[in-house]
Amino acid sequence: MLAVVVVVGVDRTVFGSSRPSTSNVCSRYGDRVGASTTILHADLDAYYASVEQLLDPALRGRPIAVGGSASGGVVLAASYEARRFGVSAGMPGWRARQRCPDLCFVRGHFSEYQRIADRVMDVLGDYTPHVERISIDEAFLDVTGSLHLFGPTSRLAGDLRRRVRDEIGLPISVGAARTKHLAKVASQVAKPDGLVVVEPGGEREFLDPLPVGLMWGVGPVTERRLAERGIHTIGELARTPGHSIAALLGEANGARLSALSHDADPRRVQPAGRGRSVGAQSAFPRALPDDDLLREVLGHLTDRIGGRLRTKFRSGRTITVRIRFADMTSITRSRTHSRGISTNLALCELAVALARCGLEDRPGVEINLLAISVSNLVEQHALQLELPFGSDTPLHDGAPLGAARWALDRQMDAVRAKFGRASVGYTSVLLSERATVPEEFRELAERA
DNA sequence: TCTGGGGTCCTAGGACCC
DNA sequence: TCTGGGGTCCTAGGACCC
């Protein structure tokens, strides 16, 4: 087991002498991160694959892929042993097998992923109440107030990692720093199964030599654009004038990346917000988009989305449909309505209309994915339930929305909550099984 | 006869994250 | 034999209002 502790720049104070001290900023704005804040980013390594190796000792030390198969499907996660061969998530199974002939494909245990990750989060919660879970397998922790109980950062983080290893059996990497962004970068550097602590004052020394691609928000496209300007490291980015970064990447992105490269990250650790959109998508073997296909797939998707909206007592004013064609180009069509929509049937009708509209430009072309997103979310307040009982009357913007329908959907939601998804539903929806990915994975992704 | 300027919302596309 | 699923945020152009 690796147990790397890198403590950077214990003695130096780069910040504080030549610029306004962070504590001044803090007192002026109140909501800024204080100078002494300590944030951890904890990230389970190759999570799905590690769980499979935990559940089945025969898989340990072997290159494995969760999901997919040598003949088709897509790899959902790869163990580090497999990654060494260039296998990664999202890769078609046949290509993964090409790169790694000994690759072992395993079916996912999706309910286990959720259960075990929840246990890990419980352990994290023992170190501070300030835990911000950002996906199924990673979280930020503000441990500023915990250090007097658990000792210095490196001891607290080491203890945390040991507990996750001993009590649950999984490797977890941790980065610690003054800001969320830096803690996240540190945990990436720590992987696999390591710990990196960046002490206050050591930020520049730590950040400068790292590749820009490690920064949050720098993907392949941005990385390439920066490289064309000769910017490869975070230090080089920090030394580039802000206006020229903005000219290269746009105002908002440029300003954000410039700030992050200077380790200015005002974000605090906080529980996740309410969410701005709810969506679902389904990929399937290429097919000509006739009305049957649209109704089947979009019906399936709105069935999922509607239930999630209703359990949150929310509805959405904007419906967006995305269509991906066989050549992998895609288009979107959206429409915003005067009031929120959350019944399955209304969502489906509107989605089908949008899809037809989008398909008009390319008749006779095959498609292989349909997606729906509902945004502009509003509270599903009682007013809407007071519409005339059984109302199917279209609203002036064309959305049929009735209280009876909403109530019927709610009843179906309740039955499903008790007896499972497949226990009840519209016939066409239940019969739709073009999807190329297991249902359990979709349900897991919903919660992640 | 000429034609401002700020603000908001909507639509379409795209980068990025896990 | 191709290439998952669920999200966030940003940009740019246009409509529209005052």
Short mmCIF file of C-alpha atoms (C1' of nucleotides) in Angstrom, two decimals:
data_model
loop_
_atom_site.label_atom_id
_atom_site.label_comp_id
_atom_site.label_asym_id
_atom_site.label_seq_id
_atom_site.Cartn_x
_atom_site.Cartn_y
_atom_site.Cartn_z
CA MET A 1 0.00 0.00 0.00
CA LEU A 2 1.21 3.42 -0.84
CA ALA A 3 1.05 6.00 1.88
CA VAL A 4 2.46 9.16 0.43
CA VAL A 5 2.54 12.27 2.54
CA VAL A 6 3.82 15.31 0.74
CA VAL A 7 3.98 18.43 2.87
CA VAL A 8 4.76 21.43 0.76
CA GLY A 9 6.29 24.71 1.91
CA VAL A 10 5.85 24.56 5.64
CA ASP A 11 7.93 27.61 6.35
CA ARG A 12 7.20 29.92 3.50
CA THR A 13 4.52 32.54 3.34
CA VAL A 14 4.17 33.66 -0.23
CA PHE A 15 0.76 35.13 0.38
CA GLY A 16 0.30 37.80 2.98
CA SER A 17 3.35 40.01 2.66
CA SER A 18 2.90 41.67 -0.71
CA ARG A 19 -0.89 41.63 -1.00
CA PRO A 20 -3.86 42.30 1.27
CA SER A 21 -4.01 39.51 3.78
CA THR A 22 -6.74 36.96 3.39
CA SER A 23 -8.02 37.74 6.84
CA ASN A 24 -8.65 41.30 5.77
CA VAL A 25 -10.65 40.09 2.82
CA CYS A 26 -12.51 37.84 5.19
CA SER A 27 -13.48 40.61 7.54
CA ARG A 28 -14.51 42.86 4.69
CA TYR A 29 -16.71 40.37 2.89
CA GLY A 30 -17.57 37.95 5.61
CA ASP A 31 -18.26 35.06 3.30
CA ARG A 32 -14.72 34.48 2.10
CA VAL A 33 -12.58 31.60 3.14
CA GLY A 34 -10.44 32.55 6.06
CA ALA A 35 -6.69 32.22 6.14
CA SER A 36 -6.75 29.25 8.46
CA THR A 37 -9.41 27.20 6.69
CA THR A 38 -8.49 23.58 6.10
CA ILE A 39 -10.38 21.71 3.44
CA LEU A 40 -10.04 18.07 2.47
CA HIS A 41 -11.07 16.49 -0.78
CA ALA A 42 -11.63 12.77 -0.31
CA ASP A 43 -11.97 10.64 -3.43
CA LEU A 44 -12.42 6.87 -3.59
CA ASP A 45 -10.04 5.31 -6.12
CA ALA A 46 -11.55 3.69 -9.25
CA TYR A 47 -14.66 3.32 -7.19
CA TYR A 48 -16.89 0.79 -8.99
CA ALA A 49 -13.94 -1.38 -9.87
CA SER A 50 -12.60 -1.26 -6.31
CA VAL A 51 -15.96 -2.38 -4.96
CA GLU A 52 -15.96 -5.36 -7.34
CA GLN A 53 -12.49 -6.30 -6.14
CA LEU A 54 -13.66 -5.94 -2.57
CA LEU A 55 -16.67 -8.21 -3.14
CA ASP A 56 -14.73 -10.85 -5.08
CA PRO A 57 -11.17 -11.46 -3.87
CA ALA A 58 -10.41 -13.36 -7.07
CA LEU A 59 -10.56 -10.04 -8.93
CA ARG A 60 -7.96 -8.30 -6.79
CA GLY A 61 -4.81 -7.27 -8.60
CA ARG A 62 -6.40 -8.06 -11.96
CA PRO A 63 -7.37 -5.69 -14.77
CA ILE A 64 -11.14 -5.50 -14.64
CA ALA A 65 -13.85 -3.46 -16.34
CA VAL A 66 -17.31 -2.86 -14.92
CA GLY A 67 -19.96 -2.90 -17.61
CA GLY A 68 -19.54 -3.60 -21.29
CA SER A 69 -18.28 -6.80 -22.81
CA ALA A 70 -15.73 -7.83 -25.39
CA SER A 71 -18.43 -7.67 -28.06
CA GLY A 72 -20.32 -4.51 -27.19
CA GLY A 73 -21.50 -2.06 -24.62
CA VAL A 74 -19.43 0.50 -22.88
CA VAL A 75 -17.00 0.31 -19.96
CA LEU A 76 -18.42 2.16 -16.96
CA ALA A 77 -15.31 1.89 -14.80
CA ALA A 78 -11.84 0.36 -14.97
CA SER A 79 -9.48 -0.81 -12.22
CA TYR A 80 -6.03 0.72 -12.01
CA GLU A 81 -4.59 -2.54 -13.34
CA ALA A 82 -6.75 -2.04 -16.46
CA ARG A 83 -6.00 1.67 -16.74
CA ARG A 84 -2.34 0.85 -17.13
CA PHE A 85 -3.29 -0.70 -20.47
CA GLY A 86 -5.19 2.44 -21.50
CA VAL A 87 -8.64 1.17 -20.59
CA SER A 88 -10.91 3.95 -19.34
CA ALA A 89 -14.53 4.70 -18.58
CA GLY A 90 -16.72 5.38 -21.59
CA MET A 91 -14.64 3.18 -23.88
CA PRO A 92 -16.43 0.60 -26.05
CA GLY A 93 -15.91 -2.91 -24.70
CA TRP A 94 -14.30 -4.29 -27.84
CA ARG A 95 -11.68 -1.53 -27.82
CA ALA A 96 -10.94 -2.13 -24.15
CA ARG A 97 -10.37 -5.81 -24.86
CA GLN A 98 -8.12 -4.84 -27.77
CA ARG A 99 -5.93 -2.76 -25.46
CA CYS A 100 -5.95 -5.29 -22.65
CA PRO A 101 -6.42 -8.89 -23.82
CA ASP A 102 -6.60 -10.22 -20.25
CA LEU A 103 -9.28 -7.73 -19.28
CA CYS A 104 -11.98 -9.25 -17.11
CA PHE A 105 -15.47 -7.86 -17.67
CA VAL A 106 -17.70 -7.94 -14.63
CA ARG A 107 -21.35 -7.07 -14.24
CA GLY A 108 -21.90 -4.19 -11.87
CA HIS A 109 -23.40 -4.57 -8.38
CA PHE A 110 -25.07 -1.19 -8.55
CA SER A 111 -27.02 -1.26 -5.31
CA GLU A 112 -23.82 -2.19 -3.49
CA TYR A 113 -22.09 0.92 -4.88
CA GLN A 114 -24.65 3.18 -3.30
CA ARG A 115 -24.74 1.32 0.01
CA ILE A 116 -20.96 1.15 0.44
CA ALA A 117 -20.40 4.76 -0.62
CA ASP A 118 -22.96 5.84 1.98
CA ARG A 119 -20.95 4.00 4.64
CA VAL A 120 -17.80 5.81 3.55
CA MET A 121 -19.62 9.12 3.82
CA ASP A 122 -20.67 8.16 7.34
CA VAL A 123 -17.00 7.74 8.24
CA LEU A 124 -16.18 11.14 6.74
CA GLY A 125 -18.99 12.60 8.81
CA ASP A 126 -17.21 11.49 11.97
CA TYR A 127 -14.54 14.10 11.30
CA THR A 128 -16.73 17.12 10.67
CA PRO A 129 -20.39 17.99 10.11
CA HIS A 130 -19.31 20.13 7.16
CA VAL A 131 -19.33 17.53 4.41
CA GLU A 132 -20.25 18.40 0.84
CA ARG A 133 -20.80 15.28 -1.19
CA ILE A 134 -20.26 16.08 -4.85
CA SER A 135 -20.79 12.63 -6.36
CA ILE A 136 -21.31 9.08 -5.23
CA ASP A 137 -17.64 8.62 -4.41
CA GLU A 138 -16.13 11.99 -3.47
CA ALA A 139 -16.67 14.79 -1.01
CA PHE A 140 -15.22 18.00 0.36
CA LEU A 141 -14.75 18.32 4.12
CA ASP A 142 -14.15 21.53 6.02
CA VAL A 143 -12.13 20.28 8.98
CA THR A 144 -11.01 23.69 10.24
CA GLY A 145 -12.86 23.23 13.50
CA SER A 146 -11.84 19.59 13.91
CA LEU A 147 -8.10 19.94 14.05
CA HIS A 148 -8.06 20.59 17.79
CA LEU A 149 -9.74 17.20 18.25
CA PHE A 150 -7.89 15.10 15.71
CA GLY A 151 -4.50 16.74 15.54
CA PRO A 152 -2.77 18.34 12.58
CA THR A 153 -4.13 17.92 9.05
CA SER A 154 -1.83 15.13 8.02
CA ARG A 155 -2.71 13.09 11.09
CA LEU A 156 -6.45 13.64 10.68
CA ALA A 157 -6.35 12.76 6.99
CA GLY A 158 -4.16 9.73 7.58
CA ASP A 159 -6.51 8.49 10.27
CA LEU A 160 -9.49 8.99 7.98
CA ARG A 161 -7.85 7.02 5.19
CA ARG A 162 -6.93 4.24 7.57
CA ARG A 163 -10.49 3.95 8.85
CA VAL A 164 -11.95 3.73 5.34
CA ARG A 165 -9.36 1.08 4.51
CA ASP A 166 -9.87 -0.94 7.72
CA GLU A 167 -13.61 -0.64 8.22
CA ILE A 168 -14.79 -0.71 4.64
CA GLY A 169 -11.87 -2.11 2.72
CA LEU A 170 -11.46 0.56 0.08
CA PRO A 171 -8.54 2.80 -0.91
CA ILE A 172 -9.31 6.51 -0.71
CA SER A 173 -7.12 9.41 -1.74
CA VAL A 174 -7.14 12.71 0.10
CA GLY A 175 -5.92 16.18 -0.73
CA ALA A 176 -5.76 18.93 1.91
CA ALA A 177 -5.34 22.65 1.40
CA ARG A 178 -6.78 26.07 2.17
CA THR A 179 -9.24 26.03 -0.75
CA LYS A 180 -11.54 23.54 -2.40
CA HIS A 181 -9.86 23.80 -5.76
CA LEU A 182 -6.41 23.20 -4.35
CA ALA A 183 -7.64 20.32 -2.19
CA LYS A 184 -9.12 18.75 -5.29
CA VAL A 185 -5.94 19.16 -7.29
CA ALA A 186 -4.00 17.71 -4.36
CA SER A 187 -6.18 14.61 -4.23
CA GLN A 188 -5.67 14.07 -7.96
CA VAL A 189 -1.93 14.25 -7.40
CA ALA A 190 -2.27 11.88 -4.46
CA LYS A 191 -3.95 9.15 -6.51
CA PRO A 192 -3.87 6.26 -6.26
CA ASP A 193 -4.24 5.61 -2.56
CA GLY A 194 -2.27 8.59 -1.29
CA LEU A 195 -2.38 11.78 0.72
CA VAL A 196 -1.11 15.21 -0.28
CA VAL A 197 -1.17 18.09 2.18
CA VAL A 198 -0.48 21.58 0.88
CA GLU A 199 0.37 23.77 3.87
CA PRO A 200 -0.57 27.47 3.82
CA GLY A 201 2.25 29.32 2.09
CA GLY A 202 3.19 26.35 -0.04
CA GLU A 203 0.54 26.85 -2.69
CA ARG A 204 2.71 28.41 -5.40
CA GLU A 205 5.45 25.90 -5.01
CA PHE A 206 2.90 23.12 -5.30
CA LEU A 207 0.81 24.52 -8.15
CA ASP A 208 3.41 26.05 -10.46
CA PRO A 209 4.87 22.90 -12.03
CA LEU A 210 1.54 21.05 -12.42
CA PRO A 211 -0.07 20.68 -15.85
CA VAL A 212 -3.07 22.97 -16.46
CA GLY A 213 -5.18 19.92 -17.25
CA LEU A 214 -5.34 19.15 -13.52
CA MET A 215 -7.33 22.32 -12.89
CA TRP A 216 -11.06 22.08 -12.37
CA GLY A 217 -12.66 23.29 -15.57
CA VAL A 218 -9.79 22.58 -17.94
CA GLY A 219 -10.73 19.80 -20.32
CA PRO A 220 -9.21 18.68 -23.60
CA VAL A 221 -10.40 21.71 -25.60
CA THR A 222 -9.20 24.34 -23.14
CA GLU A 223 -5.95 22.47 -22.63
CA ARG A 224 -5.31 22.50 -26.37
CA ARG A 225 -6.12 26.22 -26.66
CA LEU A 226 -3.74 27.03 -23.84
CA ALA A 227 -1.04 24.81 -25.30
CA GLU A 228 -1.27 26.73 -28.58
CA ARG A 229 -0.28 29.80 -26.57
CA GLY A 230 2.62 27.96 -25.01
CA ILE A 231 0.84 27.58 -21.65
CA HIS A 232 1.31 24.11 -20.22
CA THR A 233 1.65 24.52 -16.47
CA ILE A 234 -0.46 26.26 -13.85
CA GLY A 235 2.49 28.53 -13.10
CA GLU A 236 2.65 29.63 -16.73
CA LEU A 237 -1.08 30.30 -16.63
CA ALA A 238 -0.72 32.37 -13.47
CA ARG A 239 1.98 34.49 -15.10
CA THR A 240 -0.17 35.22 -18.17
CA PRO A 241 -2.11 38.51 -18.00
CA GLY A 242 -5.78 38.02 -17.20
CA HIS A 243 -6.99 39.94 -20.24
CA SER A 244 -5.20 37.66 -22.66
CA ILE A 245 -6.64 34.57 -20.97
CA ALA A 246 -10.09 36.15 -21.22
CA ALA A 247 -9.52 36.85 -24.90
CA LEU A 248 -8.58 33.23 -25.39
CA LEU A 249 -11.25 31.48 -23.31
CA GLY A 250 -14.05 34.01 -22.92
CA GLU A 251 -14.74 36.47 -20.15
CA ALA A 252 -16.14 34.19 -17.47
CA ASN A 253 -13.97 31.15 -18.07
CA GLY A 254 -10.84 33.27 -18.40
CA ALA A 255 -11.49 35.14 -15.19
CA ARG A 256 -12.26 31.94 -13.29
CA LEU A 257 -9.18 30.09 -14.50
CA SER A 258 -6.95 33.09 -13.88
CA ALA A 259 -8.26 33.31 -10.33
CA LEU A 260 -7.82 29.58 -9.72
CA SER A 261 -4.29 29.67 -11.08
CA HIS A 262 -3.58 32.30 -8.41
CA ASP A 263 -5.20 30.04 -5.85
CA ALA A 264 -8.05 32.49 -5.33
CA ASP A 265 -11.07 30.27 -4.74
CA PRO A 266 -13.82 31.77 -2.58
CA ARG A 267 -16.08 28.71 -2.62
CA ARG A 268 -17.00 27.33 0.76
CA VAL A 269 -17.91 23.79 1.70
CA GLN A 270 -21.69 23.59 1.69
CA PRO A 271 -24.45 21.06 1.19
CA ALA A 272 -25.57 20.68 -2.40
CA GLY A 273 -28.24 23.04 -3.67
CA ARG A 274 -31.59 22.04 -5.09
CA GLY A 275 -30.57 21.46 -8.67
CA ARG A 276 -31.44 23.47 -11.73
CA SER A 277 -32.53 20.79 -14.14
CA VAL A 278 -33.71 17.21 -14.36
CA GLY A 279 -32.96 15.12 -17.40
CA ALA A 280 -32.57 11.67 -18.87
CA GLN A 281 -31.16 10.24 -22.04
CA SER A 282 -31.13 6.95 -23.84
CA ALA A 283 -28.73 5.65 -26.44
CA PHE A 284 -29.84 2.83 -28.72
CA PRO A 285 -28.76 1.12 -31.94
CA ARG A 286 -29.17 3.51 -34.85
CA ALA A 287 -32.67 3.61 -36.26
CA LEU A 288 -34.90 5.73 -38.43
CA PRO A 289 -36.88 8.06 -36.18
CA ASP A 290 -40.49 7.23 -36.92
CA ASP A 291 -43.31 8.18 -34.61
CA ASP A 292 -43.28 4.82 -32.84
CA LEU A 293 -39.63 5.22 -31.94
CA LEU A 294 -40.09 8.78 -30.70
CA ARG A 295 -43.06 7.86 -28.54
CA GLU A 296 -41.41 4.78 -27.14
CA VAL A 297 -38.09 6.35 -26.18
CA LEU A 298 -39.36 9.78 -25.17
CA GLY A 299 -42.18 8.13 -23.24
CA HIS A 300 -39.64 6.08 -21.34
CA LEU A 301 -37.55 9.16 -20.58
CA THR A 302 -40.43 11.40 -19.50
CA ASP A 303 -41.64 8.57 -17.29
CA ARG A 304 -38.36 8.72 -15.38
CA ILE A 305 -38.12 12.50 -15.33
CA GLY A 306 -41.72 13.08 -14.27
CA GLY A 307 -41.37 10.92 -11.20
CA ARG A 308 -38.23 12.69 -10.08
CA LEU A 309 -39.84 16.09 -10.55
CA ARG A 310 -42.94 15.13 -8.62
CA THR A 311 -41.11 13.67 -5.65
CA LYS A 312 -39.38 17.04 -5.29
CA PHE A 313 -42.68 18.89 -5.77
CA ARG A 314 -41.20 20.70 -8.69
CA SER A 315 -42.07 21.24 -12.32
CA GLY A 316 -40.18 22.74 -15.24
CA ARG A 317 -41.01 25.55 -17.61
CA THR A 318 -38.41 24.69 -20.24
CA ILE A 319 -38.29 21.36 -22.07
CA THR A 320 -35.21 20.62 -24.15
CA VAL A 321 -34.85 17.66 -26.49
CA ARG A 322 -31.51 16.56 -27.84
CA ILE A 323 -31.21 14.32 -30.88
CA ARG A 324 -27.98 12.63 -31.83
CA PHE A 325 -27.62 11.46 -35.41
CA ALA A 326 -25.72 8.44 -36.63
CA ASP A 327 -22.70 10.62 -37.45
CA MET A 328 -22.63 11.66 -33.76
CA THR A 329 -23.53 15.26 -34.45
CA SER A 330 -26.40 16.45 -32.34
CA ILE A 331 -28.96 19.19 -32.20
CA THR A 332 -31.22 20.54 -29.47
CA ARG A 333 -34.68 22.03 -29.60
CA SER A 334 -36.23 23.73 -26.61
CA ARG A 335 -39.39 25.55 -25.69
CA THR A 336 -40.21 27.58 -22.63
CA HIS A 337 -43.75 27.63 -21.34
CA SER A 338 -45.53 30.08 -19.16
CA ARG A 339 -45.91 27.57 -16.35
CA GLY A 340 -44.23 24.50 -15.01
CA ILE A 341 -44.97 21.04 -16.35
CA SER A 342 -44.52 17.76 -14.50
CA THR A 343 -47.07 15.21 -15.69
CA ASN A 344 -45.75 12.31 -17.74
CA LEU A 345 -48.20 12.74 -20.57
CA ALA A 346 -47.70 16.50 -20.95
CA LEU A 347 -43.92 16.12 -20.87
CA CYS A 348 -44.10 13.38 -23.46
CA GLU A 349 -46.40 15.28 -25.85
CA LEU A 350 -44.15 18.34 -25.73
CA ALA A 351 -41.00 16.29 -26.14
CA VAL A 352 -42.37 14.47 -29.16
CA ALA A 353 -43.36 17.78 -30.77
CA LEU A 354 -39.88 19.20 -30.18
CA ALA A 355 -38.24 16.09 -31.58
CA ARG A 356 -40.38 16.22 -34.73
CA CYS A 357 -39.42 19.85 -35.12
CA GLY A 358 -35.72 19.03 -34.80
CA LEU A 359 -35.94 16.13 -37.25
CA GLU A 360 -37.56 18.21 -39.99
CA ASP A 361 -34.19 19.51 -41.15
CA ARG A 362 -32.70 16.08 -41.69
CA PRO A 363 -35.38 13.73 -42.99
CA GLY A 364 -34.43 10.11 -43.49
CA VAL A 365 -31.32 10.30 -41.30
CA GLU A 366 -30.84 7.64 -38.62
CA ILE A 367 -30.47 8.61 -34.97
CA ASN A 368 -28.95 6.79 -32.00
CA LEU A 369 -29.77 8.88 -28.95
CA LEU A 370 -32.60 10.93 -27.56
CA ALA A 371 -32.36 13.11 -24.47
CA ILE A 372 -34.76 15.30 -22.56
CA SER A 373 -33.91 17.96 -20.02
CA VAL A 374 -36.41 19.92 -17.97
CA SER A 375 -35.13 23.21 -16.59
CA ASN A 376 -36.35 26.56 -15.32
CA LEU A 377 -37.65 24.58 -12.37
CA VAL A 378 -40.42 26.07 -10.27
CA GLU A 379 -42.27 24.94 -7.19
CA GLN A 380 -45.18 22.68 -7.95
CA HIS A 381 -47.51 24.75 -5.82
CA ALA A 382 -51.11 24.05 -4.96
CA LEU A 383 -52.48 26.55 -7.45
CA GLN A 384 -51.85 24.18 -10.30
CA LEU A 385 -53.79 21.45 -8.55
CA GLU A 386 -56.83 23.68 -8.50
CA LEU A 387 -57.22 23.56 -12.23
CA PRO A 388 -60.60 22.14 -13.30
CA PHE A 389 -60.77 18.49 -12.31
CA GLY A 390 -59.92 16.22 -15.20
CA SER A 391 -58.73 19.15 -17.20
CA ASP A 392 -57.12 18.20 -20.44
CA THR A 393 -57.63 21.66 -21.76
CA PRO A 394 -54.42 22.92 -23.28
CA LEU A 395 -52.90 25.95 -21.69
CA HIS A 396 -52.45 28.88 -23.97
CA ASP A 397 -48.92 27.74 -24.70
CA GLY A 398 -50.14 24.35 -25.72
CA ALA A 399 -49.30 22.29 -22.65
CA PRO A 400 -52.02 19.98 -21.50
CA LEU A 401 -51.81 19.87 -17.74
CA GLY A 402 -54.51 18.63 -15.45
CA ALA A 403 -54.88 18.08 -11.77
CA ALA A 404 -56.38 14.65 -12.31
CA ARG A 405 -53.42 13.65 -14.39
CA TRP A 406 -50.98 14.92 -11.83
CA ALA A 407 -52.84 13.03 -9.12
CA LEU A 408 -52.81 9.87 -11.19
CA ASP A 409 -49.07 10.17 -11.74
CA ARG A 410 -48.56 10.70 -8.02
CA GLN A 411 -50.47 7.53 -7.28
CA MET A 412 -48.32 5.65 -9.71
CA ASP A 413 -45.21 7.13 -8.04
CA ALA A 414 -46.49 5.89 -4.69
CA VAL A 415 -47.09 2.36 -5.95
CA ARG A 416 -43.65 2.29 -7.47
CA ALA A 417 -42.03 3.53 -4.28
CA LYS A 418 -43.59 0.56 -2.52
CA PHE A 419 -43.43 -2.21 -5.09
CA GLY A 420 -40.69 -1.13 -7.50
CA ARG A 421 -40.52 0.65 -10.80
CA ALA A 422 -41.78 -2.17 -12.94
CA SER A 423 -44.91 -2.76 -10.85
CA VAL A 424 -47.00 -0.20 -12.66
CA GLY A 425 -46.79 2.20 -15.59
CA TYR A 426 -48.10 3.12 -18.98
CA THR A 427 -48.00 0.06 -21.23
CA SER A 428 -45.88 1.56 -23.96
CA VAL A 429 -43.37 2.76 -21.41
CA LEU A 430 -43.03 -0.55 -19.61
CA LEU A 431 -42.44 -2.35 -22.87
CA SER A 432 -39.69 -0.01 -24.02
CA GLU A 433 -36.37 -1.77 -23.76
CA ARG A 434 -34.06 -0.46 -26.41
CA ALA A 435 -31.66 0.87 -23.82
CA THR A 436 -28.08 -0.31 -24.02
CA VAL A 437 -27.28 0.29 -20.36
CA PRO A 438 -28.64 -1.55 -17.32
CA GLU A 439 -31.55 0.08 -15.55
CA GLU A 440 -29.72 -0.13 -12.23
CA PHE A 441 -26.93 2.04 -13.55
CA ARG A 442 -29.38 4.71 -14.59
CA GLU A 443 -30.93 4.72 -11.16
CA LEU A 444 -27.49 4.98 -9.61
CA ALA A 445 -26.55 7.87 -11.89
CA GLU A 446 -29.72 9.68 -10.85
CA ARG A 447 -28.53 9.80 -7.28
CA ALA A 448 -24.85 10.34 -7.90
"C1'" DT B 1 -34.86 61.39 -41.09
"C1'" DC B 2 -32.50 58.73 -38.03
"C1'" DT B 3 -32.03 55.11 -35.05
"C1'" DG B 4 -29.61 54.99 -28.38
"C1'" DG B 5 -28.62 51.99 -24.68
"C1'" DG B 6 -29.52 48.97 -20.73
"C1'" DG B 7 -31.78 44.89 -19.08
"C1'" DT B 8 -34.14 40.43 -19.34
"C1'" DC B 9 -35.56 36.34 -21.39
"C1'" DC B 10 -35.30 32.77 -24.86
"C1'" DT B 11 -32.92 29.51 -28.05
"C1'" DA B 12 -29.05 26.71 -29.76
"C1'" DG B 13 -24.68 25.01 -29.17
"C1'" DG B 14 -20.75 23.53 -26.61
"C1'" DA B 15 -17.16 22.62 -22.75
"C1'" DC B 16 -16.73 20.35 -18.75
"C1'" DC B 17 -17.56 17.50 -14.46
"C1'" DC B 18 -18.40 12.82 -12.19
"C1'" DT C 1 -18.44 -3.11 -34.20
"C1'" DC C 2 -18.33 1.79 -33.10
"C1'" DT C 3 -18.76 5.69 -29.09
"C1'" DG C 4 -23.26 5.75 -21.45
"C1'" DG C 5 -25.95 8.78 -18.29
"C1'" DG C 6 -26.88 12.87 -15.22
"C1'" DG C 7 -25.71 17.24 -14.51
"C1'" DT C 8 -23.68 22.70 -14.48
"C1'" DC C 9 -22.26 26.74 -16.64
"C1'" DC C 10 -21.09 29.85 -20.52
"C1'" DT C 11 -21.64 32.25 -25.14
"C1'" DA C 12 -23.90 34.53 -28.79
"C1'" DG C 13 -27.67 36.26 -31.24
"C1'" DG C 14 -32.27 37.92 -31.25
"C1'" DA C 15 -36.77 39.54 -29.37
"C1'" DC C 16 -38.68 42.68 -26.55
"C1'" DC C 17 -39.32 46.35 -23.09
"C1'" DC C 18 -38.48 50.90 -21.27
#
